[in-house]
mmCIF file of C-alpha atoms in Angstrom:
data_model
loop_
_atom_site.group_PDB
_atom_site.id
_atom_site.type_symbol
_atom_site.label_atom_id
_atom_site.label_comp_id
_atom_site.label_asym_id
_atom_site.label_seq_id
_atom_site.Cartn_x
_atom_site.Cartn_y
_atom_site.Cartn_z
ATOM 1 C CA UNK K 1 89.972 104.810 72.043
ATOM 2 C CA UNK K 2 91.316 103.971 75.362
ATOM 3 C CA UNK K 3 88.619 104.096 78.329
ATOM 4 C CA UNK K 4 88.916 107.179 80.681
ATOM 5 C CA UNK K 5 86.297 106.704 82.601
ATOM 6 C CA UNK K 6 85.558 103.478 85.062
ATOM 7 C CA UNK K 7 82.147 102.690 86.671
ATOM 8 C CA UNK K 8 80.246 99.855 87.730
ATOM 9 C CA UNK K 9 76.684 99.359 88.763
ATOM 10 C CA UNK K 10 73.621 96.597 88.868
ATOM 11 C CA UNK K 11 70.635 95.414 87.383
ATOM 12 C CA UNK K 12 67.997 94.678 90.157
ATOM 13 C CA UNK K 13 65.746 91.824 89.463
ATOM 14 C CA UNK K 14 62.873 89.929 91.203
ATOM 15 C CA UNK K 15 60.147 87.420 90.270
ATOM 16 C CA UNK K 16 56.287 88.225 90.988
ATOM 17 C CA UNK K 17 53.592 85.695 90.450
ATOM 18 C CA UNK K 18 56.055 83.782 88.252
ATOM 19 C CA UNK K 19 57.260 86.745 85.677
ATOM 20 C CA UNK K 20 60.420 88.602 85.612
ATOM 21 C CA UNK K 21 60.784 92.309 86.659
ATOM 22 C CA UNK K 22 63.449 94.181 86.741
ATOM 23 C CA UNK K 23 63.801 98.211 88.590
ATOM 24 C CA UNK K 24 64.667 101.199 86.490
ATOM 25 C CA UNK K 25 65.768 104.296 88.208
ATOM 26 C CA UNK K 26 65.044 107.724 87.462
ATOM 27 C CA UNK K 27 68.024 110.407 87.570
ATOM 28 C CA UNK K 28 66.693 114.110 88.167
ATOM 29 C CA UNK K 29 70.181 115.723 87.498
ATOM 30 C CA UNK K 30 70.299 113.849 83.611
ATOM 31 C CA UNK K 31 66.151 113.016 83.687
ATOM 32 C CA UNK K 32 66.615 109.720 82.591
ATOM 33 C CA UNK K 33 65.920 105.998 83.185
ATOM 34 C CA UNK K 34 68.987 104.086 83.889
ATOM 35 C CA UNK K 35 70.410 101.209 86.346
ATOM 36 C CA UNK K 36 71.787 101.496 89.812
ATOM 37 C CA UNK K 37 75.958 102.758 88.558
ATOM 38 C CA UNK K 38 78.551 105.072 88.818
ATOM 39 C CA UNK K 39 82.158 105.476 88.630
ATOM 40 C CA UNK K 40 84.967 103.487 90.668
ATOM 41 C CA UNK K 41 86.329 105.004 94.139
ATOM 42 C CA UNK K 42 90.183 105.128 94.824
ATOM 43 C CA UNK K 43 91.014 101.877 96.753
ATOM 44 C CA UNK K 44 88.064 99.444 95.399
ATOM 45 C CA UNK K 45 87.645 97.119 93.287
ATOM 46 C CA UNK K 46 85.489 96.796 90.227
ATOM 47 C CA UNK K 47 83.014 94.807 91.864
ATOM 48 C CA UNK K 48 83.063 96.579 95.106
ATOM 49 C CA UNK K 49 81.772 99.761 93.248
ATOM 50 C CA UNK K 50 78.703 98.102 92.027
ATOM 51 C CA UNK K 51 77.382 96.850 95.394
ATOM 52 C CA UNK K 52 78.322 100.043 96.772
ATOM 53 C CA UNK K 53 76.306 102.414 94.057
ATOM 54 C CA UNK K 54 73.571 100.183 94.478
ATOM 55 C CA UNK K 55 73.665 100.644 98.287
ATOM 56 C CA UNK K 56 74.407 104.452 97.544
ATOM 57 C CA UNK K 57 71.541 104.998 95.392
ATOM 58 C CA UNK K 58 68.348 102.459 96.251
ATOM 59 C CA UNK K 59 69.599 101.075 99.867
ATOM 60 C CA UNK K 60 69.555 97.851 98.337
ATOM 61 C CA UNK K 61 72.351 95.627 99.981
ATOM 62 C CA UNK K 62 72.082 92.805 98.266
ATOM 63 C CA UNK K 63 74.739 90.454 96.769
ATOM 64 C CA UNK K 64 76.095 90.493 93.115
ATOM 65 C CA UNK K 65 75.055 87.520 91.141
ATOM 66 C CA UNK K 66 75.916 86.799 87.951
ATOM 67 C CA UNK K 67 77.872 88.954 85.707
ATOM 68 C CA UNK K 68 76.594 91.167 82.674
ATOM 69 C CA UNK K 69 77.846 92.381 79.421
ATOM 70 C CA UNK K 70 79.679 96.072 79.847
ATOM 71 C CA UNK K 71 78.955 98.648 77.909
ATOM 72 C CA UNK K 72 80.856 101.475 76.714
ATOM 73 C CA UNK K 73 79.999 104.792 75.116
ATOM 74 C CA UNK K 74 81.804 108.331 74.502
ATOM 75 C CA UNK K 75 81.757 110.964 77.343
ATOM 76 C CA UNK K 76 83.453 114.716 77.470
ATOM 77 C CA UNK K 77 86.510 112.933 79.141
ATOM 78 C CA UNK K 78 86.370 110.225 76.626
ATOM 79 C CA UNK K 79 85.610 106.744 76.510
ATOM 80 C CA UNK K 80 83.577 105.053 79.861
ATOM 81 C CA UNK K 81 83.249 101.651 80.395
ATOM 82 C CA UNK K 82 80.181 100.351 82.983
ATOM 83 C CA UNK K 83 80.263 96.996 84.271
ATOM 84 C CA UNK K 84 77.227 95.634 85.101
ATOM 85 C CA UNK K 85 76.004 92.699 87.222
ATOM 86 C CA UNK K 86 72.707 91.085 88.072
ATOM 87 C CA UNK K 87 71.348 91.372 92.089
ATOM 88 C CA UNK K 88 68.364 89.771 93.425
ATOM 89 C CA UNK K 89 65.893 91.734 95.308
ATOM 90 C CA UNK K 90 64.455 89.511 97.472
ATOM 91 C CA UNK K 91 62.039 91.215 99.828
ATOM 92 C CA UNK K 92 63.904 94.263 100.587
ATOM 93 C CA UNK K 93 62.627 97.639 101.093
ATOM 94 C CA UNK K 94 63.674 100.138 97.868
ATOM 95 C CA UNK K 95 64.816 103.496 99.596
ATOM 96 C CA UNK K 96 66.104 106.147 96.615
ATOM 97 C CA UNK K 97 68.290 108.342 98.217
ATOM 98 C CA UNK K 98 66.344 111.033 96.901
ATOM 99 C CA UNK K 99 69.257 113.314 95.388
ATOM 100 C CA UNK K 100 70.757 111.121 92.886
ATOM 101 C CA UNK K 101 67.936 108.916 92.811
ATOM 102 C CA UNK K 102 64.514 110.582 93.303
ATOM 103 C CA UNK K 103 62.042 107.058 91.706
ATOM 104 C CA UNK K 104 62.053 104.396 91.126
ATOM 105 C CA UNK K 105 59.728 101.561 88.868
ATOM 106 C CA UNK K 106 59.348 97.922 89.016
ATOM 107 C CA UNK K 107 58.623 96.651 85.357
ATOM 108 C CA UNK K 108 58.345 93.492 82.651
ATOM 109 C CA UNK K 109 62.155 93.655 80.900
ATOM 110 C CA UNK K 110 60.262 94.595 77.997
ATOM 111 C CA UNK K 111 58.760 97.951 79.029
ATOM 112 C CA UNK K 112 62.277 98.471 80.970
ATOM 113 C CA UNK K 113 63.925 98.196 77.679
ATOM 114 C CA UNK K 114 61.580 101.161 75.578
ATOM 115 C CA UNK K 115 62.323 103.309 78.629
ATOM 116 C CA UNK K 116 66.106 103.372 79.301
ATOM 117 C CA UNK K 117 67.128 106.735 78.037
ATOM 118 C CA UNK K 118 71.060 104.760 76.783
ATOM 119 C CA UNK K 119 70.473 102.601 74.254
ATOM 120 C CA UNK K 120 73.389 100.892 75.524
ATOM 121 C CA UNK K 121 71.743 100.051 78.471
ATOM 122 C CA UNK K 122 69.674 97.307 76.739
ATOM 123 C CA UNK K 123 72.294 94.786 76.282
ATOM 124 C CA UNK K 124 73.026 93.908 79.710
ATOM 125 C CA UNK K 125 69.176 93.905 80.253
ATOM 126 C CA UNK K 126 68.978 91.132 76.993
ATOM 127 C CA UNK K 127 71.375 88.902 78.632
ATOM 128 C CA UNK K 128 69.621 89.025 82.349
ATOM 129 C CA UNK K 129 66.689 88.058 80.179
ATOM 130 C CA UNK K 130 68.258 85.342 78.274
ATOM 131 C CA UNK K 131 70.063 83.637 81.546
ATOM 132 C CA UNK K 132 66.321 83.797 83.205
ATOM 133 C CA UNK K 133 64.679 81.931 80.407
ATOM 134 C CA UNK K 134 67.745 79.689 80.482
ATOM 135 C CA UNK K 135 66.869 79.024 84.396
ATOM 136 C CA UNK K 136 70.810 80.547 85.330
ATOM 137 C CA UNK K 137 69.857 83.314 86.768
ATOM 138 C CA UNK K 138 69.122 82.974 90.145
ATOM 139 C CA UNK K 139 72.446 81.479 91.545
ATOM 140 C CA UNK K 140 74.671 81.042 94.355
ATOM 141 C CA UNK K 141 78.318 81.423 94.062
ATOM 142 C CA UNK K 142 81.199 79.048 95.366
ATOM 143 C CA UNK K 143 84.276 80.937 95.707
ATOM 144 C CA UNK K 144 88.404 79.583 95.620
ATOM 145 C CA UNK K 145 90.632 81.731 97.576
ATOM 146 C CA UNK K 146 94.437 81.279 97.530
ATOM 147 C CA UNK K 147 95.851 82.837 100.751
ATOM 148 C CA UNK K 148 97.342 86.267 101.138
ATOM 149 C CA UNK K 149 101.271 87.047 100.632
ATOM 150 C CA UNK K 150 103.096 84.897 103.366
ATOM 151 C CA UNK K 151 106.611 84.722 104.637
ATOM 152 C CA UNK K 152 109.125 83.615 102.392
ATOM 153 C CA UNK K 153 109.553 79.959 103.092
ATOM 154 C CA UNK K 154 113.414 80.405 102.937
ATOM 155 C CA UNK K 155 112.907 82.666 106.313
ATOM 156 C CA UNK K 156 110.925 80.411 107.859
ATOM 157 C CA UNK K 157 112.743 77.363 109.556
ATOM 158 C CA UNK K 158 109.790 75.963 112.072
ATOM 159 C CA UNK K 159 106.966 74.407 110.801
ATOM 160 C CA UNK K 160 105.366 74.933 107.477
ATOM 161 C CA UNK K 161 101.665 75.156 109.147
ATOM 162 C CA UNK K 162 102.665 78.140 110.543
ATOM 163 C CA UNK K 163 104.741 80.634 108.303
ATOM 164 C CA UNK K 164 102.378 83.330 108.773
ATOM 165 C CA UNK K 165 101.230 85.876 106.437
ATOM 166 C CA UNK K 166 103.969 88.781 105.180
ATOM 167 C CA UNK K 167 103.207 92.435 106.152
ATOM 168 C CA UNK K 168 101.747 92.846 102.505
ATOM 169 C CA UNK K 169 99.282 89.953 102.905
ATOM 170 C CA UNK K 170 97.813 91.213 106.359
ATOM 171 C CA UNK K 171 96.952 94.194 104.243
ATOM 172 C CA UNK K 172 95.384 92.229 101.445
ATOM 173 C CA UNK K 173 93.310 90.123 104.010
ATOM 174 C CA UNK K 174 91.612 92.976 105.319
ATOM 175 C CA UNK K 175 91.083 93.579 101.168
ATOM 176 C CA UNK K 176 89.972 90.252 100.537
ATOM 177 C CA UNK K 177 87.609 90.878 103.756
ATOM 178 C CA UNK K 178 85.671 93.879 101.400
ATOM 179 C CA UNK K 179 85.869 91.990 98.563
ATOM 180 C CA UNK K 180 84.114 88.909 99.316
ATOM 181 C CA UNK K 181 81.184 90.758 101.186
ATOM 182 C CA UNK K 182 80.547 91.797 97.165
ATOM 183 C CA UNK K 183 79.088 88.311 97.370
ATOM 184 C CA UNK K 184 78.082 87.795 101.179
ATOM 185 C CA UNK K 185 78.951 83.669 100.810
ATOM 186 C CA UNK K 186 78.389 82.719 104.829
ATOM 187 C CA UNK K 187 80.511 79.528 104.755
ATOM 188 C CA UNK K 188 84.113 79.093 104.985
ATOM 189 C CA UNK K 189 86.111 76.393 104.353
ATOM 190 C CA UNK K 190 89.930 76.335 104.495
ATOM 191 C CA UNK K 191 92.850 74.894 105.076
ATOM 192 C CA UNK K 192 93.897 74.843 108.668
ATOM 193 C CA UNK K 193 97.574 76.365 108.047
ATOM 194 C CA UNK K 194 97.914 79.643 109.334
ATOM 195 C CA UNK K 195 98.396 81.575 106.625
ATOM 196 C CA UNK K 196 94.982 80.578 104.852
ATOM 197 C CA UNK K 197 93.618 81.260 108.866
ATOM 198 C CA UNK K 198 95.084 84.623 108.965
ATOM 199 C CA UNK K 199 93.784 85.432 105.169
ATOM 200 C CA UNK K 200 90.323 84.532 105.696
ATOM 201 C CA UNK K 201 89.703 85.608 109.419
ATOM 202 C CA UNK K 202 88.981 88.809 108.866
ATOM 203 C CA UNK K 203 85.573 88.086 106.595
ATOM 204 C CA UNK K 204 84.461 85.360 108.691
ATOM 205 C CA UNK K 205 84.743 87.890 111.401
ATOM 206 C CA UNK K 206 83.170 90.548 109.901
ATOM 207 C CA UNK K 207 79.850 88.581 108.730
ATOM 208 C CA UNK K 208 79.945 85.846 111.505
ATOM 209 C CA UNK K 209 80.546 83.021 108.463
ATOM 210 C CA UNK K 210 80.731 79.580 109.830
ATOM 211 C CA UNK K 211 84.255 77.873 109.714
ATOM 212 C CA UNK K 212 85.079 74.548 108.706
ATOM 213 C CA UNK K 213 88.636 73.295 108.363
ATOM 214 C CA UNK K 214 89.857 70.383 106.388
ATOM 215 C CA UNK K 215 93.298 69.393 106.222
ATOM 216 C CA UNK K 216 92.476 68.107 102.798
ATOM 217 C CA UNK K 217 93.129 71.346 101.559
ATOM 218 C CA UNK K 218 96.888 71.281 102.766
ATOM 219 C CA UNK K 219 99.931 71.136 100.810
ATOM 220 C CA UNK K 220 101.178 68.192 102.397
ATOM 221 C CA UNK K 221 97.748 66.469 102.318
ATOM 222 C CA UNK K 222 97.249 67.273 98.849
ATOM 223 C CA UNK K 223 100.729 65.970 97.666
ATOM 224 C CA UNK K 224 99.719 62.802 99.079
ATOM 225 C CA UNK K 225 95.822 62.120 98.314
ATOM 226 C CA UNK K 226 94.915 64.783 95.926
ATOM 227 C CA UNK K 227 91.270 63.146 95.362
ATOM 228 C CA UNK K 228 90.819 63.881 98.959
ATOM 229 C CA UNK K 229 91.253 67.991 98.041
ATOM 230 C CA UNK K 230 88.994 67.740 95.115
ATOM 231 C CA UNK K 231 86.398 65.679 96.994
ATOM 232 C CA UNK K 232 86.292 68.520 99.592
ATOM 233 C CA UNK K 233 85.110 70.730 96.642
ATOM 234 C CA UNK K 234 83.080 68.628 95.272
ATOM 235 C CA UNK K 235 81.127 68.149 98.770
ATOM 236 C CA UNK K 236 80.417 72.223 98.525
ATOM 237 C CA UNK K 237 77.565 72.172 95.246
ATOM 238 C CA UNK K 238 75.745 69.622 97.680
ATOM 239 C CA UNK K 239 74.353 72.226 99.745
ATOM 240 C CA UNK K 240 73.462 75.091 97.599
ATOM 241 C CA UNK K 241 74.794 78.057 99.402
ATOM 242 C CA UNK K 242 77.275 80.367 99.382
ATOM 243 C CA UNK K 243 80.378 79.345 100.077
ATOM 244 C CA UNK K 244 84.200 80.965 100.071
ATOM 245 C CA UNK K 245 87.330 78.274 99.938
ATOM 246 C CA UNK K 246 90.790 78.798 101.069
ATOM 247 C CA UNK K 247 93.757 77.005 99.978
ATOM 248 C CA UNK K 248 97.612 77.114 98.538
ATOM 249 C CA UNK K 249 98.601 77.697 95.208
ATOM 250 C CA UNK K 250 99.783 74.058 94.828
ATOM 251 C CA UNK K 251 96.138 72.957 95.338
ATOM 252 C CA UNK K 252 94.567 75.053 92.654
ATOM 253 C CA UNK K 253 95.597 72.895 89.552
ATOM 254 C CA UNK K 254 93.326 70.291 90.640
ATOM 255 C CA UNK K 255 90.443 72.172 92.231
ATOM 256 C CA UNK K 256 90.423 74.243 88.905
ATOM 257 C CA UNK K 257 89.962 70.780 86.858
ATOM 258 C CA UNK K 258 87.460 69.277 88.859
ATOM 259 C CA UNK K 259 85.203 73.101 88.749
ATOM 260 C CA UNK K 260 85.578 72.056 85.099
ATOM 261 C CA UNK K 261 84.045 69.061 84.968
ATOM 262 C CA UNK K 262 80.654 71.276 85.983
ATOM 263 C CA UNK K 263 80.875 73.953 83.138
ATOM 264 C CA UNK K 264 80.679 73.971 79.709
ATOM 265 C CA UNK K 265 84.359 74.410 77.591
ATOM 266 C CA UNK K 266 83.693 77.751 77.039
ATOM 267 C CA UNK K 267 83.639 78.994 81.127
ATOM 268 C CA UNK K 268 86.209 76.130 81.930
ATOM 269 C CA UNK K 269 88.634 78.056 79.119
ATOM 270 C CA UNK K 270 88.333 81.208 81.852
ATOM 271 C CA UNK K 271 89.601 79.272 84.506
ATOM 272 C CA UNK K 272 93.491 79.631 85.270
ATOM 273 C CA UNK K 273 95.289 77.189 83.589
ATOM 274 C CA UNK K 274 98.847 78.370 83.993
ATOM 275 C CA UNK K 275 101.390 78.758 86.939
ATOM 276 C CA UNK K 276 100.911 80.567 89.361
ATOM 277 C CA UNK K 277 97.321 80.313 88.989
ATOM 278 C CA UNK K 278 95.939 82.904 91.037
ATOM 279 C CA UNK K 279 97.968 85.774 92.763
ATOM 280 C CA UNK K 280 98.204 85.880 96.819
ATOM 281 C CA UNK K 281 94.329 86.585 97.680
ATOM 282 C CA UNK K 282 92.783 86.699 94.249
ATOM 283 C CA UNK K 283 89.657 84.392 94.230
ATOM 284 C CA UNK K 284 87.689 82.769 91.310
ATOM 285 C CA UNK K 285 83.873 82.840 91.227
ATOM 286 C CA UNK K 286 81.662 80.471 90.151
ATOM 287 C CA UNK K 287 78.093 81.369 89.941
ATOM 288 C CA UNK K 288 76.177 78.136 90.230
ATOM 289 C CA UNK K 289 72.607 77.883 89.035
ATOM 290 C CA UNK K 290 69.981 76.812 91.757
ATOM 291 C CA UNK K 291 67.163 75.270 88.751
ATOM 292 C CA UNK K 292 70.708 73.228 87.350
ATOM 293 C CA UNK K 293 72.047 71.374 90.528
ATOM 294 C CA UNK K 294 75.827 71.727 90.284
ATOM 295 C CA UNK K 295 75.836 73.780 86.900
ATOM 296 C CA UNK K 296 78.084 76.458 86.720
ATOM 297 C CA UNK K 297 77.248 79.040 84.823
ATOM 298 C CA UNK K 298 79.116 81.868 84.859
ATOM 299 C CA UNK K 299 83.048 82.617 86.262
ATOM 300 C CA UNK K 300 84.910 85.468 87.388
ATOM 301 C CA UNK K 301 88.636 86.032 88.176
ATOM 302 C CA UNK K 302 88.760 89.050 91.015
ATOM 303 C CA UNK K 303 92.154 90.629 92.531
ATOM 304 C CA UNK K 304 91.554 92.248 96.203
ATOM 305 C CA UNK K 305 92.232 95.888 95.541
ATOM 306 C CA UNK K 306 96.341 96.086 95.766
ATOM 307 C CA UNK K 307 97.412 99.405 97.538
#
């Protein structure tokens, strides 16, 4: 049966005095116990839905971690899908809105999983389990951007540093601009050519990220010391924190093999292995466990939301 209906949502977790917990909501228009979801808005992405609903619902703004099992079950219009990721509350204040959401109850997974009124709902809550007694669930993602839609380079006769970015890829900056605040990463590095600049501006605007260029990450620099692009990457798991990286399609190949070398076969089989690699501002993300210094363990392929 083909899915009709498209939401997303979270599962908000925390740690107190060293156990797990994890927040159940209460619905008064179904009066039941569920997760922070509901269903996609014209002009968003996937992902974008569940950080909004979660804002929507509990006030939480928090960034999307790693990735959960969806679930799907029959409705009157058909067949919905919910995808679900895990967020980690760290501190902030829970505010219900108090019409769709009217309680909320921190709890050990265990009692959270007698209490959800979908029995569907306990298979994303297994997995955030699993990853926490794994140590991968508290991560930080690193982030490979290829620029928005540029100028075709047979229209462009000055330098290649500065074909700027087609009509279609200032629109899918300001996309890519919503999309990566889905994960909130506060560093960005990038190649210095203008149309990686022009792609990524708008973010680092938008959340004050810190900038750092490298010409590394240039076609022209990369044709001539490709180790020099990969050890760029490699240079990001040093620090632990979120970061986003710009580049050119001709770049990816080799970025994509050295993220490889810190995943098991089964995530490195997700990354792109064929031409072109990604499309104009589609990112990969690799959630990268704190407890496993330089681990990867979980990836994502993301378009910006295409009008």
């Amino acid at each position: 049966m083909p899915v009709s209906v498209v939401a997303a949502g979270a599962i908000p977790w925390r740690v107190t005095k060293d156990r797990l917990e994890v927040l159940l909501i209460h619905r008064p228009r179904y009066d039941d116990w569920s997760w922070p979801k509901g269903k996609l808005d014209p002009g968003e992405t996937i992902p974008e839905c569940a950080a909004r609903e979660v804002w929507e619902e509990i006030g939480l703004a928090a960034e999307l971690g790693i990735p959960l099992p969806a679930i799907y079950y029959p409705v009157a219009a058909g067949r919905k899908v919910v995808h679900y990721w895990a967020t980690e509350v760290k501190g902030q204040r829970i505010l219900p809105d108090g019409k769709e959401v009217d309680s909320v109850m921190w709890c050990a997974p265990e009692k959270a999983a007698t209490l959800l009124t979908n029995p569907s709902d306990v298979e994303p809550l297994e997995f955030l389990m699993a990853a926490h007694r794994r140590d991968e669930l508290r991560t930080w993602p690193l982030i490979v951007l290829r620029h928005a839609k540029a100028k075709p380079r047979s229209s462009w006769s000055r330098a290649e540093g500065e074909r700027p970015l087609a009509a279609t890829g200032i629109r899918q900056a300001q996309s890519v601009k919503r999309l990566l605040q889905v994960w909130r990463p506060m560093r960005v590095v990038t190649s210095p050519w203008l149309r990686c600049i022009a792609t990524i501006a708008p973010y680092a605007k938008a959340v004050d990220a810190k900038v750092k260029v490298h010409d590394a990450l240039t076609e022209h620099h990369h044709a001539r010391k490709p180790k020099k692009s990969t050890g760029v990457l490699e240079a990001l798991f040093d620090k632990q924190r979120g970061v986003v990286l710009c580049t050119h399609r001709p770049v990816l190949p080799a970025l994509f093999r050295q993220l490889a070398a810190h995943m098991p076969g089964r995530l490195s089989a997700i990354l792109p292995g064929d031409e072109p690699f990604l499309a104009p501002g589609e990112v990969v993300v690799c959630h990268v466990a704190v407890a496993k210094s330089g681990q990867v363990v979980a990836v994502e392929q993301v378009k910006p939301f295409d009008d």
